[in-house]
Short mmCIF file of C-alpha atoms in Angstrom, two decimals:
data_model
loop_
_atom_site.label_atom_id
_atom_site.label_comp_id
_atom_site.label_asym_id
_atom_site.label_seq_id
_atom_site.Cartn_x
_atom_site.Cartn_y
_atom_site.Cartn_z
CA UNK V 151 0.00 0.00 0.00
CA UNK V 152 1.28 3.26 -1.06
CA UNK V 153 2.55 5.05 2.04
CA UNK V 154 0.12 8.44 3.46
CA UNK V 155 1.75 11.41 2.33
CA UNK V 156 1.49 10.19 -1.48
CA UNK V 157 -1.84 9.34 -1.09
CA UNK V 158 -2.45 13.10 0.11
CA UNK V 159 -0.39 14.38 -3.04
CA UNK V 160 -2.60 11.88 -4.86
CA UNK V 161 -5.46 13.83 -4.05
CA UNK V 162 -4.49 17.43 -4.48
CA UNK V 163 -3.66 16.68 -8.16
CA UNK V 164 -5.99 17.62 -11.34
CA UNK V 165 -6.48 14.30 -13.25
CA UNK V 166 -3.23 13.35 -14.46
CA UNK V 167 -4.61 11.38 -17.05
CA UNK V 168 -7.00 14.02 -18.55
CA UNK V 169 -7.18 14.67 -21.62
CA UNK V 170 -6.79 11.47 -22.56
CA UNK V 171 -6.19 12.11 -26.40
CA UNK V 172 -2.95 14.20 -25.84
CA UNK V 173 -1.29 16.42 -28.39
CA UNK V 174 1.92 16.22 -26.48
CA UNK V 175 3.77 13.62 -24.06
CA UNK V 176 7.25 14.90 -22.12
CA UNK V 177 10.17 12.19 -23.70
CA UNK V 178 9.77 10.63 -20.55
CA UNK V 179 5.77 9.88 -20.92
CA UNK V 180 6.63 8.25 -23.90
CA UNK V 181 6.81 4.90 -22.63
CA UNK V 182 7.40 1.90 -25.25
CA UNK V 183 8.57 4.95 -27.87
CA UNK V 184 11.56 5.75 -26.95
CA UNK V 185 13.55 4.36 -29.99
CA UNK V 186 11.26 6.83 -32.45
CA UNK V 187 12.30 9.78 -30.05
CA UNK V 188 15.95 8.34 -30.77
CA UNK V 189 15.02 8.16 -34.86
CA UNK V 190 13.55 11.84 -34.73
CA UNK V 191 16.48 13.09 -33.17
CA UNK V 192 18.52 11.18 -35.74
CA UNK V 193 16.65 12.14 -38.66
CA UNK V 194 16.78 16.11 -37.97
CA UNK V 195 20.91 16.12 -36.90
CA UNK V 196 21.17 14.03 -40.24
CA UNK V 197 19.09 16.87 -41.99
CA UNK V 198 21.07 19.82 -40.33
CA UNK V 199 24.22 18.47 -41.39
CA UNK V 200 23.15 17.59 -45.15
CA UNK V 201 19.65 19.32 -45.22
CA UNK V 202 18.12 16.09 -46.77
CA UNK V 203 15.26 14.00 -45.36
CA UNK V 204 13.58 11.76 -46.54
CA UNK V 205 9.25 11.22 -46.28
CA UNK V 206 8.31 8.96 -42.72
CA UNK V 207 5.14 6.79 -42.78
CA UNK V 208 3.53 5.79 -39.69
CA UNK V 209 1.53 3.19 -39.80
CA UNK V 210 -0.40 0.93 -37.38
CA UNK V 211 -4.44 0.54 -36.16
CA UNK V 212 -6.45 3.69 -34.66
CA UNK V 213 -5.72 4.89 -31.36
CA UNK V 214 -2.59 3.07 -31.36
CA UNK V 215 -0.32 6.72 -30.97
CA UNK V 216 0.71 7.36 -34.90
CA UNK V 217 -0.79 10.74 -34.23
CA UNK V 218 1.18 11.49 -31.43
CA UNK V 219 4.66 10.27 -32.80
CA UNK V 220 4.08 12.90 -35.62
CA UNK V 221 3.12 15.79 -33.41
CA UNK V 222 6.15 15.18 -31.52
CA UNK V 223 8.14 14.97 -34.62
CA UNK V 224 6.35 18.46 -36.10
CA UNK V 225 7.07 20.13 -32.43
CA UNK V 226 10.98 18.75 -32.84
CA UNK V 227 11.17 19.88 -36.58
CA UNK V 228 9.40 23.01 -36.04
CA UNK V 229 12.99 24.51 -34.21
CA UNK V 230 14.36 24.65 -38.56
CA UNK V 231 11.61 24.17 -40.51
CA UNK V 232 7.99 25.19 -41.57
CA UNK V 233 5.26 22.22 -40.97
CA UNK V 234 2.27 22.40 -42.44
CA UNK V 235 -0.62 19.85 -40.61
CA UNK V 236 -3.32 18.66 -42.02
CA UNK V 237 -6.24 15.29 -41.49
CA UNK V 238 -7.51 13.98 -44.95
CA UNK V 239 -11.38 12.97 -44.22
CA UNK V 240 -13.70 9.96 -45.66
CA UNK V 241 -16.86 12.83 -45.35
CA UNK V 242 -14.93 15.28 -46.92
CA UNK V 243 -12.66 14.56 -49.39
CA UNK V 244 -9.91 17.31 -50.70
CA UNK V 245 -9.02 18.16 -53.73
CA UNK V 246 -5.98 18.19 -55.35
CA UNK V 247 -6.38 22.46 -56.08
CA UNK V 248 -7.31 23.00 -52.88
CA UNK V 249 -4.82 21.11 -50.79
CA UNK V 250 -1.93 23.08 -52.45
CA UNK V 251 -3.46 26.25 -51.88
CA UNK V 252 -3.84 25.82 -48.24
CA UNK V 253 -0.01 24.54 -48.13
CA UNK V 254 1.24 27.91 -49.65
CA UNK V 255 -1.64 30.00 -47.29
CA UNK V 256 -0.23 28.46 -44.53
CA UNK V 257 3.55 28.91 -45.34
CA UNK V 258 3.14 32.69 -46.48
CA UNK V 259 0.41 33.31 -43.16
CA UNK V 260 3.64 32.01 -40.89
CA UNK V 261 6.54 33.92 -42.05
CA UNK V 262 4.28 36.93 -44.09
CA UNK V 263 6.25 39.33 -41.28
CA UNK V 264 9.59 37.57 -41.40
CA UNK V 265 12.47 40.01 -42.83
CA UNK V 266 13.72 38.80 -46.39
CA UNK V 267 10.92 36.27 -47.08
CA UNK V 268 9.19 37.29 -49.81
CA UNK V 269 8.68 41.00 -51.33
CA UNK V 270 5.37 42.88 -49.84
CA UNK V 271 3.70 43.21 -53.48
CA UNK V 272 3.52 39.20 -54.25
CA UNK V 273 1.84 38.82 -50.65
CA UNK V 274 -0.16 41.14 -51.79
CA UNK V 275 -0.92 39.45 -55.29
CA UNK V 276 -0.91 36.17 -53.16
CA UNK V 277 -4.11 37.91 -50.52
CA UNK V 278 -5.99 39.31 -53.37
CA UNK V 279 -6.03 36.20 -55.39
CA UNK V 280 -7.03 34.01 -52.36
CA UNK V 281 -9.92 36.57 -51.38
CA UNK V 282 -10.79 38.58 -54.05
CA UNK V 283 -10.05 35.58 -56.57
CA UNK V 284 -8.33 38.61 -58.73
CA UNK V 285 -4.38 38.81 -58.37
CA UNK V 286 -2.82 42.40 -58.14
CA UNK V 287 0.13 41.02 -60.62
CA UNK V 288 0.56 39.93 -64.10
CA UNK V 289 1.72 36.54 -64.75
CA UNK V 290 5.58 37.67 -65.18
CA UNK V 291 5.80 39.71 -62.35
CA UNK V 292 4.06 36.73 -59.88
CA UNK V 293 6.44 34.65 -58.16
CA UNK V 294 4.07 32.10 -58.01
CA UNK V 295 2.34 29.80 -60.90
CA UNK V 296 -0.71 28.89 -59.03
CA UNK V 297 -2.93 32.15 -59.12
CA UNK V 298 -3.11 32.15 -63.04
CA UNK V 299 -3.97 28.32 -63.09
CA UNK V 300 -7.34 28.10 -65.38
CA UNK V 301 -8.67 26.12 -62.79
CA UNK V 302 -11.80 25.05 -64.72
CA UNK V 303 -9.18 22.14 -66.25
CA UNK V 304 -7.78 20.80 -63.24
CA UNK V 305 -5.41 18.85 -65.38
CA UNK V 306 -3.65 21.72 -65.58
CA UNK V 307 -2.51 21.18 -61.42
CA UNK V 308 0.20 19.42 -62.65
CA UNK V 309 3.88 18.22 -60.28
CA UNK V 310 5.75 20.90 -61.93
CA UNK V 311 3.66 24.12 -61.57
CA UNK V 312 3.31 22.55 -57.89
CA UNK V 313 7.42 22.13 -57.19
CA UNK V 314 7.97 25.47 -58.95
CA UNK V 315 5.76 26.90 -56.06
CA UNK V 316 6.95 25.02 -53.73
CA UNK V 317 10.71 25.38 -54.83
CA UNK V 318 10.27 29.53 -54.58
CA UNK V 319 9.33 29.18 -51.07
CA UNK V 320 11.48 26.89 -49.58
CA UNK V 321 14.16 28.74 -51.37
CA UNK V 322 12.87 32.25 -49.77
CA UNK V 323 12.51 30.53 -46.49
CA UNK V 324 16.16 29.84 -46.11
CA UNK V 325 17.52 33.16 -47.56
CA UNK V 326 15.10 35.09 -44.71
CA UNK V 327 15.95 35.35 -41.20
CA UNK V 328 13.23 32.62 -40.79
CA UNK V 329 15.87 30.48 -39.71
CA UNK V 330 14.08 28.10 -41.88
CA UNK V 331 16.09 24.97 -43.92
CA UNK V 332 13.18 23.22 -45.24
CA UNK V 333 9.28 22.16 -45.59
CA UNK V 334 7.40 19.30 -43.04
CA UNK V 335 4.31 18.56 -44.20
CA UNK V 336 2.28 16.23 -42.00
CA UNK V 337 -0.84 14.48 -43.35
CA UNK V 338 -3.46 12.48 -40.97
CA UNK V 339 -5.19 9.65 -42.05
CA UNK V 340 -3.17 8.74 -45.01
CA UNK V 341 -5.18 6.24 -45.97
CA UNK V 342 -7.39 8.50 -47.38
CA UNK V 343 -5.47 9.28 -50.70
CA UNK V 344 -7.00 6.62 -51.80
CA UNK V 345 -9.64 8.91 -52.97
CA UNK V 346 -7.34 11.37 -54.28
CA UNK V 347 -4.22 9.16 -56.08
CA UNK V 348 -3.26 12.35 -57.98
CA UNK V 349 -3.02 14.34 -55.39
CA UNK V 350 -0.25 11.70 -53.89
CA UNK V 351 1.55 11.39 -57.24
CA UNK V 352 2.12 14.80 -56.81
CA UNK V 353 3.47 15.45 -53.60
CA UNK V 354 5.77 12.06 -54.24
CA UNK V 355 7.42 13.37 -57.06
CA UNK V 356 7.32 17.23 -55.67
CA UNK V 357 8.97 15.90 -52.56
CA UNK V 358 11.50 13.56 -54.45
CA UNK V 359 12.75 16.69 -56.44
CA UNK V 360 13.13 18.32 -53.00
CA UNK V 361 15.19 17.33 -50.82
CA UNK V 362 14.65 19.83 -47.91
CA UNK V 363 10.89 18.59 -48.39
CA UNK V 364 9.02 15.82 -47.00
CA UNK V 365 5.49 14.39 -45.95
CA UNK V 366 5.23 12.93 -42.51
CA UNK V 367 2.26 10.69 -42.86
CA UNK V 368 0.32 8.52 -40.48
CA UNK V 369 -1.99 5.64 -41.90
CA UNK V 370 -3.94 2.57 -41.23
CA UNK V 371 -3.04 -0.71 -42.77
CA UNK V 372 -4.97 -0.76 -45.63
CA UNK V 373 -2.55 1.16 -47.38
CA UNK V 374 -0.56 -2.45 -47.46
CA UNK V 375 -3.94 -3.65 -49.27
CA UNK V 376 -3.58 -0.90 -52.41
CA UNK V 377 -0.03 -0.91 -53.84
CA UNK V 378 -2.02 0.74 -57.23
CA UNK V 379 -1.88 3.83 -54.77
CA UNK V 380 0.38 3.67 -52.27
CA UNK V 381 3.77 1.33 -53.87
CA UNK V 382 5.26 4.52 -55.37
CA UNK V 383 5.43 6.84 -52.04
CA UNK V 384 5.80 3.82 -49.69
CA UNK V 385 8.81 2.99 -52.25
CA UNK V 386 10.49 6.34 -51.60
CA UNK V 387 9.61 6.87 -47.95
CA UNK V 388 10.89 5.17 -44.16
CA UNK V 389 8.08 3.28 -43.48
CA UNK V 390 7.50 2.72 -39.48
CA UNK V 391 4.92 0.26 -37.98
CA UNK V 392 3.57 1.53 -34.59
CA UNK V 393 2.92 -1.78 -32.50
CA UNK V 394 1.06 -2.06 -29.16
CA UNK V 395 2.56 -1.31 -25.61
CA UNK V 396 4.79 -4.65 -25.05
CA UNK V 397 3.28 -6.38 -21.58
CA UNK V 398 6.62 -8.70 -21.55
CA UNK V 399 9.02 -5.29 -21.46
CA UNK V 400 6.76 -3.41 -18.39
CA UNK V 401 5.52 -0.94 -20.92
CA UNK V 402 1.56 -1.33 -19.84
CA UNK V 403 2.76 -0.92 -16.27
CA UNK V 404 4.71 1.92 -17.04
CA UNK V 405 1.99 3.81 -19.21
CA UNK V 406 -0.06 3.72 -16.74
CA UNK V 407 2.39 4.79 -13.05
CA UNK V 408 4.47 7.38 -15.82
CA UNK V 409 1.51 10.21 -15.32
CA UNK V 410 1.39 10.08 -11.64
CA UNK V 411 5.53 9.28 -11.10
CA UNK V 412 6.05 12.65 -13.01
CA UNK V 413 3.10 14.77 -11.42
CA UNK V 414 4.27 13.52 -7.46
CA UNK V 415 7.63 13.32 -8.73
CA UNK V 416 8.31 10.02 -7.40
CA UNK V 417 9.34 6.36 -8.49
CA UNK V 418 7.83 4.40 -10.71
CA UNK V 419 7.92 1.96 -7.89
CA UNK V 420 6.17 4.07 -5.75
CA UNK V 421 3.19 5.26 -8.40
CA UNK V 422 2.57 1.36 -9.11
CA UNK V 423 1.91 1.09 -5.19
CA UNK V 424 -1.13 3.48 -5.75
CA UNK V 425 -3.23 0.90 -7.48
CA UNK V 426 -4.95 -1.94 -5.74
CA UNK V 427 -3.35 -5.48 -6.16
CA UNK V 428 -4.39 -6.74 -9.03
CA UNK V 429 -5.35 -3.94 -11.20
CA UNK V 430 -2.05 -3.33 -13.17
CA UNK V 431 -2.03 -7.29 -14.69
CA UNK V 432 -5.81 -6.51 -15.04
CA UNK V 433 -4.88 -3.46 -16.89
CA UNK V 434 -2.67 -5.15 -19.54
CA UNK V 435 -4.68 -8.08 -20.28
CA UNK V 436 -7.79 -5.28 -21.03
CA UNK V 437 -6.16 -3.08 -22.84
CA UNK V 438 -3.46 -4.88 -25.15
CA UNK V 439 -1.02 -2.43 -24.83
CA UNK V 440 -3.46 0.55 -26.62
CA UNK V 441 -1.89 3.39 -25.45
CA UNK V 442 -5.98 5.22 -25.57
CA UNK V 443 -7.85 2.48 -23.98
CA UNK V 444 -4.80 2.90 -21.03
CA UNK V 445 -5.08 6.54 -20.11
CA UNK V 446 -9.13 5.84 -20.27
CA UNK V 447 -9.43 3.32 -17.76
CA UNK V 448 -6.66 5.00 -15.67
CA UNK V 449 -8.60 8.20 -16.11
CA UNK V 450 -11.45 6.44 -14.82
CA UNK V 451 -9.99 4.82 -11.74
CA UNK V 452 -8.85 8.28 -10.74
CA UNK V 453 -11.63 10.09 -11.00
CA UNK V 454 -13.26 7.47 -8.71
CA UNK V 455 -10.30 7.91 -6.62
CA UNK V 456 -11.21 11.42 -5.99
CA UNK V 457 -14.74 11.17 -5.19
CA UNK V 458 -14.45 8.49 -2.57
CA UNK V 459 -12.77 10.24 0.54
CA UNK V 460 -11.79 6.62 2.04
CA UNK V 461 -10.15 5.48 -1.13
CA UNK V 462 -6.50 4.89 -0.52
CA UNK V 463 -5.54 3.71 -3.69
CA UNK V 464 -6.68 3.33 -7.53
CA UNK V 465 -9.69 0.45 -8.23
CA UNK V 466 -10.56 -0.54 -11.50
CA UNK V 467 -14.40 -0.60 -12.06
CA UNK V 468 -15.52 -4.72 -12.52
CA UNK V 469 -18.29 -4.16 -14.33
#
């Protein structure tokens, strides 16, 4: 039984487990990840010393973390280079027009204000095009191909007017005082290109032109099932399969005492001692290793924890 005092700190905290759908872990919450964290920090040394990087695919089944691993890795990159986020959706498809477009609004919306980026008069033409659907520039004097696109023919969205965007930025990125070496973009739910191939072919090719360029994508399995889609990217990219928390290495255990060890700042040993007998083997055998379905039940236990004033440690519900 876990001694007094902690179970007094116990009680004083907020919900350590809350929300349970993080955007962010500390290295140390990442329990079971640790050699991805080691990858990441790989990848972007490798980058700052050559400044090329290749695409990353995550994929495993929902819930399993994939998510998380690429927020981590856009919060990492995000120290030398612009990230662009974005979740493809089954109810609402993108388009291939529309997809680049909000690329280039968000690169120009983060660094419109940064010294040397790009001259006032083609954010301007950039602005006025995007709102007024009328660009302040002729076609020679634009920087950028995209704004005089007849966009009734969407054949004419082709990889080349794309990396010639694209290329411009990047290349005003690093000659600002951005700071900036390169171009993240991370794409949710990569499965769904399956309704928009073209869109994929694209951004393969555009990012295999540039190397200070990648996608960061996180996907479901299925992508395995259509190589008429997927070969080509999967092909040219690091492909990483995100498993369930191993039982056999203490990784269940530790997913669930790594919350409350780092908000009491005590032992592992000692945040284990908080649940009753029984739960944590209980815990691993309902869960298998989902990082979600862990931090729900946990959540759960402790919020029962609080409301029962002669609780003295953490009970899983039977029901």
């Amino acid at each position: 039984m876990a001694n007094e005092k902690i179970i007094q700190s116990l009680r004083s905290l907020s919900n350590p487990f809350e929300p349970v759908q993080v955007d962010d872990l500390t290295d140390r919450e990442f329990v079971g990840r640790e050699d991805f964290l080691e990858m990441f920090h790989d990848a972007l040394n490798e980058f700052n010393d050559s400044q090329v990087i290749s695409n990353i695919l995550f994929i495993g089944p929902k819930s399993i973390g994939k998510s998380l691993l690429s927020k981590k890795l856009q919060f990492m990159a995000s120290i030398n280079m612009a990230t662009f986020s974005i979740e493809l959706s089954e109810a609402e498809p993108i388009d291939t027009f529309q997809f680049i477009l909000r690329l280039i609004d968000n690169i120009i919306d983060q660094f419109s204000d940064t010294n040397n980026f790009i001259d006032e008069d083609q954010i301007t033409n950039w602005l006025s095009y995007r709102y007024k659907k009328v660009p302040t520039l002729t076609f020679v004097q634009s920087d950028l191909r995209l704004p005089y696109l007849d966009t009734t023919d969407l054949d004419n969205i082709n990889e080349e007017i794309v990396y010639k965007d694209i290329s411009f930025l990047v290349n005003a990125l690093m000659k600002s005082e951005a700071e900036v070496k390169g171009i993240q973009i991370f794409i949710d739910e990569f499965q769904q290109f399956i309704e928009n191939k073209r869109l994929l072919e694209i951004l393969t090719r555009v990012t295999s032109k540039l190397n200070n360029v990648c996608i960061v994508g996180t996907g479901r399995k299925e992508i395995y099932s259509r190589p008429d889609i997927f070969e080509r990217f999967i092909r040219v990219s690091k492909i990483y399969e995100v498993k369930a928390l191993n039982k056999m290495n203490g990784e269940i255990r530790q997913a669930a005492t790594r919350p409350l060890s780092q908000k009491l700042k005590c032992s592992d040993f000692d945040a284990q001692e908080l649940f009753e007998q029984g739960v944590l083997p209980t815990l691993e055998r309902k869960t298998g290793g989902n990082p979600l379905h862990i931090r729900l039940l946990c959540s759960a236990m402790f919020e029962n924890f609080k409301k029962d004033n002669k609780a003295t440690n953490l009970i899983l519900n039977r029901d």
